Coordinates of C-alpha atoms in Angstrom, one line a residue:
X1 CA 51.6 42.6 159.3
X2 CA 52.9 41.6 155.9
X3 CA 55.7 43.5 154.2
X4 CA 54.6 45.4 151.1
X5 CA 54.7 44.1 147.6
X6 CA 54.9 47.2 145.5
X7 CA 56.8 49.4 145.7
X8 CA 55.0 56.4 139.6
X9 CA 48.5 67.4 108.8
X10 CA 48.3 63.6 109.1
X11 CA 45.8 61.7 111.1
X12 CA 46.2 57.9 110.9
X13 CA 45.4 57.1 107.3
X14 CA 44.8 53.4 107.6
X15 CA 41.4 52.1 106.6
X16 CA 41.6 49.9 109.6
X17 CA 40.8 52.9 111.7
X18 CA 37.5 53.6 110.0
X19 CA 34.5 52.6 112.1
X20 CA 33.3 49.3 110.9
X21 CA 34.3 45.6 110.6
X22 CA 37.3 45.8 108.3
X23 CA 39.9 43.1 109.0
X24 CA 43.6 43.2 109.1
X25 CA 45.5 39.9 108.6
X26 CA 48.1 39.5 111.3
X27 CA 51.1 37.3 110.6
X28 CA 51.2 34.7 113.4
X29 CA 54.4 33.5 115.1
X30 CA 56.2 30.7 113.5
X31 CA 54.3 27.4 113.8
X32 CA 51.0 29.1 114.6
X33 CA 48.1 29.8 112.2
X34 CA 47.4 33.4 111.1
X35 CA 44.4 35.3 112.4
X36 CA 42.6 38.5 111.5
X37 CA 42.4 41.7 113.6
X38 CA 39.4 43.9 113.4
X39 CA 39.3 47.6 113.4
X40 CA 39.3 49.6 116.6
X41 CA 36.0 51.5 117.1
X42 CA 37.5 54.7 118.6
X43 CA 35.3 56.8 120.9
X44 CA 36.2 59.6 123.5
X45 CA 37.4 58.0 126.7
X46 CA 34.9 58.5 129.5
X47 CA 37.7 59.6 131.9
X48 CA 39.5 61.9 129.5
X49 CA 37.4 62.8 126.5
X50 CA 40.4 64.3 124.6
X51 CA 41.9 60.8 124.5
X52 CA 40.2 58.1 122.4
X53 CA 39.4 54.6 123.7
X54 CA 38.5 51.3 122.1
X55 CA 38.8 47.6 122.1
X56 CA 40.7 45.1 120.0
X57 CA 39.3 41.5 119.8
X58 CA 42.1 39.0 120.1
X59 CA 42.6 35.3 120.7
X60 CA 43.0 34.2 124.3
X61 CA 45.3 31.5 123.1
X62 CA 47.3 32.4 119.9
X63 CA 47.7 28.7 119.2
X64 CA 43.9 28.6 118.7
X65 CA 43.1 31.8 116.8
X66 CA 39.6 30.7 116.1
X67 CA 38.9 29.9 119.7
X68 CA 37.9 32.0 122.6
X69 CA 38.5 35.8 122.2
X70 CA 38.9 38.7 124.7
X71 CA 38.7 42.4 124.4
X72 CA 42.0 44.3 124.7
X73 CA 41.5 47.8 125.9
X74 CA 43.5 50.4 123.8
X75 CA 43.7 54.2 124.0
X76 CA 45.0 56.8 121.6
X77 CA 46.2 60.4 122.4
X78 CA 46.6 61.8 118.9
X79 CA 49.7 63.9 118.1
X80 CA 49.0 67.5 119.1
X81 CA 50.6 68.8 115.9
X82 CA 49.4 66.5 113.0
X83 CA 51.7 68.3 110.5
X84 CA 54.7 67.2 112.5
X85 CA 53.5 63.7 113.3
X86 CA 56.2 61.0 113.2
X87 CA 54.2 57.9 114.2
X88 CA 52.6 55.9 116.9
X89 CA 54.3 55.3 120.3
X90 CA 53.0 52.4 122.4
X91 CA 53.6 52.9 126.1
X92 CA 53.4 50.7 129.2
X93 CA 54.0 51.7 132.8
X94 CA 55.1 48.4 134.3
X95 CA 53.6 46.3 137.1
X96 CA 52.8 43.6 136.4
X97 CA 49.3 45.1 136.6
X98 CA 49.9 48.7 135.4
X99 CA 47.3 50.2 133.1
X100 CA 48.7 51.6 129.9
X101 CA 45.4 53.3 129.2
X102 CA 45.6 55.2 132.5
X103 CA 49.2 56.0 131.6
X104 CA 48.1 57.6 128.4
X105 CA 45.7 59.9 130.2
X106 CA 48.6 61.6 131.8
X107 CA 51.1 61.2 129.0
X108 CA 51.1 65.0 128.4
X109 CA 52.4 65.4 131.9
X110 CA 55.0 62.6 131.7
X111 CA 56.5 63.1 128.3
X112 CA 57.9 66.4 126.9
X113 CA 55.7 68.6 124.8
X114 CA 57.9 67.8 121.8
X115 CA 56.9 64.1 122.1
X116 CA 53.1 64.5 122.5
X117 CA 53.2 67.0 119.7
X118 CA 54.8 64.5 117.3
X119 CA 53.5 61.1 118.3
X120 CA 50.2 59.4 118.7
X121 CA 50.6 58.0 122.2
X122 CA 49.0 54.5 122.3
X123 CA 48.1 53.0 125.7
X124 CA 46.9 49.5 126.3
X125 CA 45.9 47.4 129.3
X126 CA 47.8 44.2 129.0
X127 CA 45.7 41.0 129.0
X128 CA 44.5 40.2 132.5
X129 CA 44.8 43.8 133.6
X130 CA 42.3 46.6 134.3
X131 CA 39.9 46.8 131.3
X132 CA 41.4 43.8 129.4
X133 CA 39.7 40.7 130.7
X134 CA 41.1 41.4 134.2
X135 CA 42.3 38.6 136.3
X136 CA 40.0 38.3 139.4
X137 CA 40.5 36.6 142.7
X138 CA 38.0 36.3 145.6
X139 CA 38.4 39.2 148.0
X140 CA 37.6 37.0 150.9
X141 CA 40.4 34.7 150.1
X142 CA 42.9 37.5 149.5
X143 CA 42.2 38.9 152.9
X144 CA 43.5 35.6 154.4
X145 CA 46.9 35.8 152.7
X146 CA 49.5 34.6 155.1
X147 CA 52.8 36.3 155.7
X148 CA 55.4 35.8 152.9
X149 CA 58.0 35.5 155.8
X150 CA 57.1 32.1 157.4
X151 CA 58.9 31.4 160.7
X152 CA 58.6 27.6 160.6
X153 CA 58.1 24.7 158.3
X154 CA 54.4 24.6 159.3
X155 CA 54.0 28.2 158.2
X156 CA 55.9 27.6 155.0
X157 CA 53.7 24.6 154.2
X158 CA 50.6 26.6 155.0
X159 CA 51.7 29.4 152.6
X160 CA 52.2 26.9 149.8
X161 CA 48.8 25.4 150.4
X162 CA 47.3 28.8 150.4
X163 CA 49.0 29.8 147.1
X164 CA 47.8 26.7 145.4
X165 CA 44.2 27.4 146.6
X166 CA 44.5 31.0 145.6
X167 CA 45.7 30.1 142.1
X168 CA 42.8 27.8 141.5
X169 CA 40.4 30.5 142.8
X170 CA 41.9 33.1 140.5
X171 CA 41.7 30.7 137.5
X172 CA 38.1 29.9 138.3
X173 CA 37.2 33.6 138.7
X174 CA 39.1 34.7 135.6
X175 CA 38.6 32.0 133.0
X176 CA 41.0 31.0 130.3
X177 CA 42.8 34.3 130.3
X178 CA 44.6 33.3 133.5
X179 CA 46.6 30.6 131.8
X180 CA 47.4 32.9 128.8
X181 CA 48.5 36.1 130.4
X182 CA 52.3 35.9 130.2
X183 CA 54.4 38.6 128.6
X184 CA 55.0 36.3 125.7
X185 CA 51.3 36.7 124.7
X186 CA 51.5 40.4 125.4
X187 CA 54.2 40.9 122.9
X188 CA 51.9 39.3 120.3
X189 CA 49.1 41.7 121.4
X190 CA 51.4 44.7 120.8
X191 CA 52.0 43.6 117.3
X192 CA 48.3 43.1 116.8
X193 CA 47.8 46.8 117.9
X194 CA 50.4 47.9 115.4
X195 CA 48.5 46.1 112.6
X196 CA 45.2 47.5 113.7
X197 CA 46.6 51.0 113.7
X198 CA 47.9 50.4 110.1
X199 CA 51.5 51.2 111.1
X200 CA 54.4 49.6 109.3
X201 CA 56.6 50.3 112.3
X202 CA 55.9 51.4 115.8
X203 CA 57.7 53.2 118.6
X204 CA 57.7 51.8 122.1
X205 CA 58.4 53.2 125.6
X206 CA 58.2 50.8 128.4
X207 CA 59.3 51.3 132.0
X208 CA 60.1 48.6 134.6
X209 CA 58.0 45.5 133.9
X210 CA 57.1 47.2 130.6
X211 CA 60.8 46.5 129.6
X212 CA 60.1 42.8 129.5
X213 CA 57.3 43.5 127.0
X214 CA 59.7 45.5 125.0
X215 CA 62.4 42.9 125.2
X216 CA 60.0 40.2 124.1
X217 CA 58.6 42.3 121.3
X218 CA 62.1 43.1 120.0
X219 CA 63.0 39.4 120.0
X220 CA 60.0 38.4 118.0
X221 CA 59.0 41.5 116.0
X222 CA 62.2 43.5 115.8
X223 CA 61.7 44.4 112.1
X224 CA 58.5 46.3 113.1
X225 CA 60.3 48.7 115.5
X226 CA 61.2 52.3 114.5
X227 CA 62.4 53.3 118.0
X228 CA 62.3 51.6 121.4
X229 CA 63.2 52.8 124.9
X230 CA 63.3 50.3 127.7
X231 CA 63.7 52.3 130.9
X232 CA 64.6 50.7 134.2
X233 CA 65.1 47.1 133.1
X234 CA 64.1 43.7 134.2
X235 CA 66.5 40.8 133.7
X236 CA 64.5 37.9 132.4
X237 CA 67.4 35.5 132.6
X238 CA 67.9 35.1 136.4
X239 CA 67.3 32.0 138.4
X240 CA 65.7 32.1 141.9
X241 CA 68.8 32.8 144.0
X242 CA 70.3 35.3 141.5
X243 CA 67.0 37.1 141.4
X244 CA 66.7 37.3 145.1
X245 CA 70.3 38.2 145.8
X246 CA 70.4 41.0 143.2
X247 CA 67.2 42.5 144.6
X248 CA 68.8 42.3 148.1
X249 CA 71.9 44.2 146.9
X250 CA 69.9 47.0 145.4
X251 CA 67.7 47.3 148.5
X252 CA 70.8 47.6 150.7
X253 CA 72.3 50.1 148.3
X254 CA 69.1 52.2 148.8
X255 CA 69.7 52.2 152.6
X256 CA 73.3 53.2 152.1
X257 CA 72.3 56.1 149.8
X258 CA 69.7 57.3 152.4
X259 CA 72.4 57.3 155.1
X260 CA 74.8 59.3 152.9
X261 CA 72.0 61.8 152.2
X262 CA 71.4 62.2 156.0
X263 CA 75.1 62.7 156.6
X264 CA 75.3 65.6 154.0
X265 CA 71.9 67.2 154.7
X266 CA 71.2 69.4 157.7
X267 CA 67.5 69.0 157.1
X268 CA 67.7 65.4 158.1
X269 CA 66.4 64.7 161.7
X270 CA 69.4 62.4 162.0
X271 CA 72.0 64.8 160.6
X272 CA 75.2 64.6 162.7
X273 CA 74.1 61.4 164.4
X274 CA 75.1 57.8 163.8
X275 CA 72.1 56.8 161.7
X276 CA 73.4 53.3 161.1
X277 CA 73.5 52.6 164.8
X278 CA 70.0 54.2 165.3
X279 CA 68.6 52.0 162.5
X280 CA 70.3 48.9 163.9
X281 CA 68.8 49.6 167.3
X282 CA 65.3 50.1 165.7
X283 CA 65.6 46.8 163.9
X284 CA 66.6 45.0 167.1
X285 CA 63.5 46.5 168.8
X286 CA 61.3 45.4 165.9
X287 CA 62.8 41.9 166.2
X288 CA 61.6 41.9 169.8
X289 CA 58.2 43.1 168.9
X290 CA 58.7 46.5 170.6
X291 CA 57.9 48.9 167.7
X292 CA 54.2 49.8 167.6
X293 CA 52.8 50.9 164.2
X294 CA 52.1 54.6 164.5
X295 CA 48.7 54.2 162.8
X296 CA 47.7 51.3 165.1
X297 CA 49.6 50.7 168.3
X298 CA 48.1 47.2 168.5
X299 CA 50.2 46.2 165.5
X300 CA 53.9 45.6 165.8
X301 CA 56.2 46.5 163.0
X302 CA 58.7 43.8 162.0
X303 CA 62.2 44.3 160.7
X304 CA 60.9 43.3 157.3
X305 CA 58.3 46.1 157.5
X306 CA 61.1 48.6 158.1
X307 CA 63.1 47.2 155.3
X308 CA 60.2 47.4 152.9
X309 CA 59.9 51.1 153.9
X310 CA 63.4 51.7 152.7
X311 CA 62.6 50.2 149.3
X312 CA 59.4 52.2 149.0
X313 CA 61.1 55.4 149.9
X314 CA 63.9 54.9 147.3
X315 CA 61.5 54.9 144.4
X316 CA 61.5 58.7 144.4
X317 CA 63.7 58.9 146.3
X318 CA 61.8 60.6 149.2
X319 CA 64.7 60.7 151.7
X320 CA 63.5 63.6 153.9
X321 CA 59.8 62.4 154.3
X322 CA 61.1 58.9 155.1
X323 CA 63.6 60.2 157.7
X324 CA 60.8 62.2 159.3
X325 CA 58.6 59.1 159.4
X326 CA 61.3 57.0 160.9
X327 CA 61.9 59.7 163.6
X328 CA 58.2 59.6 164.4
X329 CA 58.3 55.8 164.8
X330 CA 61.3 56.1 167.1
X331 CA 59.6 58.8 169.2
X332 CA 56.3 56.8 169.4
X333 CA 54.2 59.5 167.6
X334 CA 50.8 58.3 166.6
X335 CA 49.4 59.4 163.2
X336 CA 47.1 58.2 160.4
X337 CA 48.5 55.5 158.2
X338 CA 48.3 58.0 155.3
X339 CA 51.1 60.0 157.0
X340 CA 53.5 57.0 156.6
X341 CA 53.5 56.6 152.8
X342 CA 56.8 54.6 152.7
X343 CA 55.2 52.1 155.0
X344 CA 51.9 51.8 153.1
X345 CA 51.9 48.1 153.3
X346 CA 50.1 46.1 150.7
X347 CA 48.4 43.2 152.4
X348 CA 47.9 41.1 149.3
X349 CA 49.4 40.7 145.8
X350 CA 47.7 42.6 143.0
X351 CA 45.2 40.3 141.3
X352 CA 47.1 40.0 138.0
X353 CA 50.3 38.9 139.8
X354 CA 49.7 35.1 139.8
X355 CA 48.7 35.0 136.2
X356 CA 51.5 37.2 134.9
X357 CA 54.6 37.2 137.0
X358 CA 54.3 33.6 138.0
X359 CA 54.2 32.6 134.4
X360 CA 57.0 34.9 133.4
X361 CA 59.4 33.9 136.2
X362 CA 60.0 30.3 137.3
X363 CA 61.0 31.3 140.8
X364 CA 59.9 28.2 142.8
X365 CA 61.0 27.4 146.3
X366 CA 60.5 23.7 146.7
X367 CA 61.0 23.2 150.5
X368 CA 61.4 24.8 153.9
X369 CA 65.1 24.0 153.8
X370 CA 65.6 25.8 150.4
X371 CA 63.6 28.8 151.7
X372 CA 65.8 29.0 154.8
X373 CA 69.0 28.9 152.6
X374 CA 67.6 31.6 150.3
X375 CA 66.5 33.9 153.1
X376 CA 69.8 33.5 154.9
X377 CA 71.6 34.7 151.7
X378 CA 69.4 37.7 151.1
X379 CA 69.6 38.8 154.8
X380 CA 73.4 38.4 154.8
X381 CA 73.6 40.6 151.7
X382 CA 71.1 43.2 153.0
X383 CA 71.1 43.2 156.8
X384 CA 69.6 46.7 157.0
X385 CA 66.6 46.0 154.8
X386 CA 66.2 42.2 155.5
X387 CA 66.7 41.5 151.8
X388 CA 64.3 43.1 149.4
X389 CA 60.5 43.1 150.1
X390 CA 60.1 43.2 146.3
X391 CA 62.2 40.2 145.4
X392 CA 61.2 38.2 148.5
X393 CA 57.5 38.8 148.0
X394 CA 57.6 38.0 144.3
X395 CA 59.3 34.7 145.0
X396 CA 57.0 33.6 147.7
X397 CA 53.9 34.7 145.8
X398 CA 54.6 31.9 143.3
X399 CA 55.6 29.2 145.8
X400 CA 53.6 26.1 145.1
X401 CA 52.7 27.1 141.6
X402 CA 53.4 24.8 138.6
X403 CA 56.3 25.7 136.2
X404 CA 56.1 29.0 134.4
X405 CA 54.8 29.0 130.8
X406 CA 57.2 31.8 129.8
X407 CA 60.3 31.0 131.9
X408 CA 63.5 32.9 132.1
X409 CA 65.9 32.7 129.2
X410 CA 68.8 34.6 127.7
X411 CA 67.8 37.7 125.8
X412 CA 68.3 37.2 122.0
X413 CA 67.5 40.2 119.8
X414 CA 68.6 39.8 116.2
X415 CA 66.6 41.8 113.8
X416 CA 65.8 45.0 115.6
X417 CA 67.2 48.5 115.1
X418 CA 69.3 50.1 117.9
X419 CA 67.3 50.2 121.2
X420 CA 67.9 52.7 124.0
X421 CA 68.3 50.9 127.3
X422 CA 68.5 53.1 130.4
X423 CA 68.7 52.6 134.2
X424 CA 69.5 54.6 137.3
X425 CA 72.7 53.5 139.2
X426 CA 70.7 53.4 142.4
X427 CA 67.3 52.0 141.4
X428 CA 65.7 50.2 144.3
X429 CA 63.5 48.0 142.2
X430 CA 65.1 47.1 138.8
X431 CA 68.6 46.7 140.0
X432 CA 71.3 48.4 138.0
X433 CA 73.0 45.0 137.5
X434 CA 69.9 43.8 135.8
X435 CA 70.3 46.5 133.1
X436 CA 74.0 45.6 132.8
X437 CA 73.1 42.0 132.3
X438 CA 70.3 42.7 129.8
X439 CA 72.7 44.9 127.8
X440 CA 75.4 42.3 127.9
X441 CA 72.9 39.8 126.3
X442 CA 71.9 42.3 123.7
X443 CA 75.1 44.2 123.1
X444 CA 74.7 44.4 119.3
X445 CA 71.2 45.9 119.5
X446 CA 71.1 48.1 122.6
X447 CA 72.8 51.3 123.5
X448 CA 73.2 51.6 127.3
X449 CA 72.8 54.9 129.1
X450 CA 73.3 55.2 132.9
X451 CA 71.8 57.8 135.1
X452 CA 74.3 58.1 137.9
X453 CA 71.6 59.0 140.4
X454 CA 68.6 57.6 142.3
X455 CA 65.1 56.5 141.9
X456 CA 63.0 54.3 139.6
X457 CA 62.5 55.6 136.1
X458 CA 65.1 57.5 134.1
X459 CA 63.2 59.4 131.3
X460 CA 63.0 62.9 132.9
X461 CA 65.5 62.6 135.8
X462 CA 67.7 65.4 134.3
X463 CA 68.2 67.6 131.3
X464 CA 70.7 65.1 130.1
X465 CA 68.4 62.0 130.3
X466 CA 65.5 64.0 128.8
X467 CA 67.6 65.2 125.9
X468 CA 68.9 61.7 125.1
X469 CA 65.5 60.2 125.2
X470 CA 63.7 62.9 123.2
X471 CA 66.5 63.2 120.5
X472 CA 66.3 59.4 120.0
X473 CA 62.5 59.3 119.7
X474 CA 62.3 62.3 117.3
X475 CA 65.5 61.8 115.1
X476 CA 66.8 58.4 116.1
X477 CA 70.0 60.0 117.2
X478 CA 71.7 57.9 119.9
X479 CA 74.6 58.7 122.2
X480 CA 77.7 56.7 122.4
X481 CA 77.1 53.3 124.1
X482 CA 78.1 53.6 127.8
X483 CA 77.1 57.3 128.1
X484 CA 76.4 58.5 131.7
X485 CA 74.2 61.3 132.9
X486 CA 75.3 62.9 136.2
X487 CA 73.1 62.5 139.3
X488 CA 70.8 65.4 140.2
X489 CA 70.0 65.8 143.9
X490 CA 66.3 65.2 144.3
X491 CA 64.1 67.9 145.8
X492 CA 63.7 67.1 149.5
X493 CA 59.9 67.4 149.3
X494 CA 59.6 65.2 146.2
X495 CA 58.1 61.8 146.4
X496 CA 58.5 60.6 142.8
X497 CA 59.7 63.6 140.8
X498 CA 59.0 67.2 140.2
X499 CA 56.6 66.2 137.4
X500 CA 53.8 63.7 138.0
X501 CA 55.4 60.3 137.5
X502 CA 53.7 57.1 136.8
X503 CA 54.1 54.9 139.8
X504 CA 55.6 52.0 137.9
X505 CA 57.6 49.3 139.3
X506 CA 58.0 45.5 139.4
X507 CA 55.2 43.8 141.3
X508 CA 53.2 47.0 141.7
X509 CA 50.0 48.4 140.1
X510 CA 50.1 51.8 138.5

């Protein structure tokens, strides 16, 4: 059983929005020819008719603007109060693989009323995702995906061979978009959306993997930003070992915070007990193959499966449900897989993953020996979670691939206004140290706000975080750099948050 790879009165006045074939010239990146962007033919979305949907025809390869094109799916939830409209806010829920169009459908439940009243919320499916020339891979091949935790050189070599074959299969099934789906291209797509909307400047809210899109856009098109929030940040400067070790540290921190909750909460089935010893014993049993999966006793849970459960649980966090699930596993209770949400193991990578993440991060393990050294390090750092299923799975999902087309580099933002950068201290996915490092690289252009609590996603974690985010979006008022918002104890029954939350995270599909 493979550990999971996760992981919630003014209308636009531009003539470009009028139905028809009007063209908007888009300034191309330096060294590339310009191209024209057509109007978006807005129509009521089939899923949510109060939201408008349309497509924007863009080049697959921006170096060849007259070459092959694809249709980028875009959505628009118009400001509820046109008389108070401030502008357009482009949103992205992360992933890679999250649908911004779907995110826009529930934007009125995610963002405060003040925000949806005053902004046109613009969703889009990044190239290679959902409705935008989606990357496709053969289902039959995906079903044969080997474990990302090889136990021998032969298994490691077999995984590399499989990854190479899968990549070629996905390229064949998907066409030219596969080789042109990195976040560097997405940043250009976002500016094409801005031009098609007829907006001089846009606002942007991106969470998790959506922060890389924001970072790239700010680097390249900073002058076109009015306000930008990058929530739960990726660090696009880390090498393989730094990436893996930092993910391991935040996974182990998630375990530590769960234990602390159990110690202080009478509702925990392990309250008053030595949960660390109980967990250690459970890991040892799993190592020996003695922990049947509650939903299928013929399957045996591995220590890595248990560790991935910790990471999945901490997204909310959902401490109480997870503790109850662990108690059932220990007691040998049988129940449907749906009753074990934290252990909802993904057997394969999402289809967009090879074309997006593997071209954004040059995490390449070249040999069995290197793999052993990397794994030894992450297991030493995080013995209770066996490293991080997120970091490990991402690394091994790209093993055998050629070099990334948009590899890691230091973040350099020069011409953007002040950007609000936020992160939870105990985020299980985008490690707090990633945000610290991203801010260090952009100190002159980002204002860093820490939520001292838990979970993935900061926007509405508390009255403090909500006030800071909304005041900035509406009035551009920012707090002092280094501001912290106190932790708020999550509701014990909550899985993500009290409000419906977009299940965004690195290496997960919304």
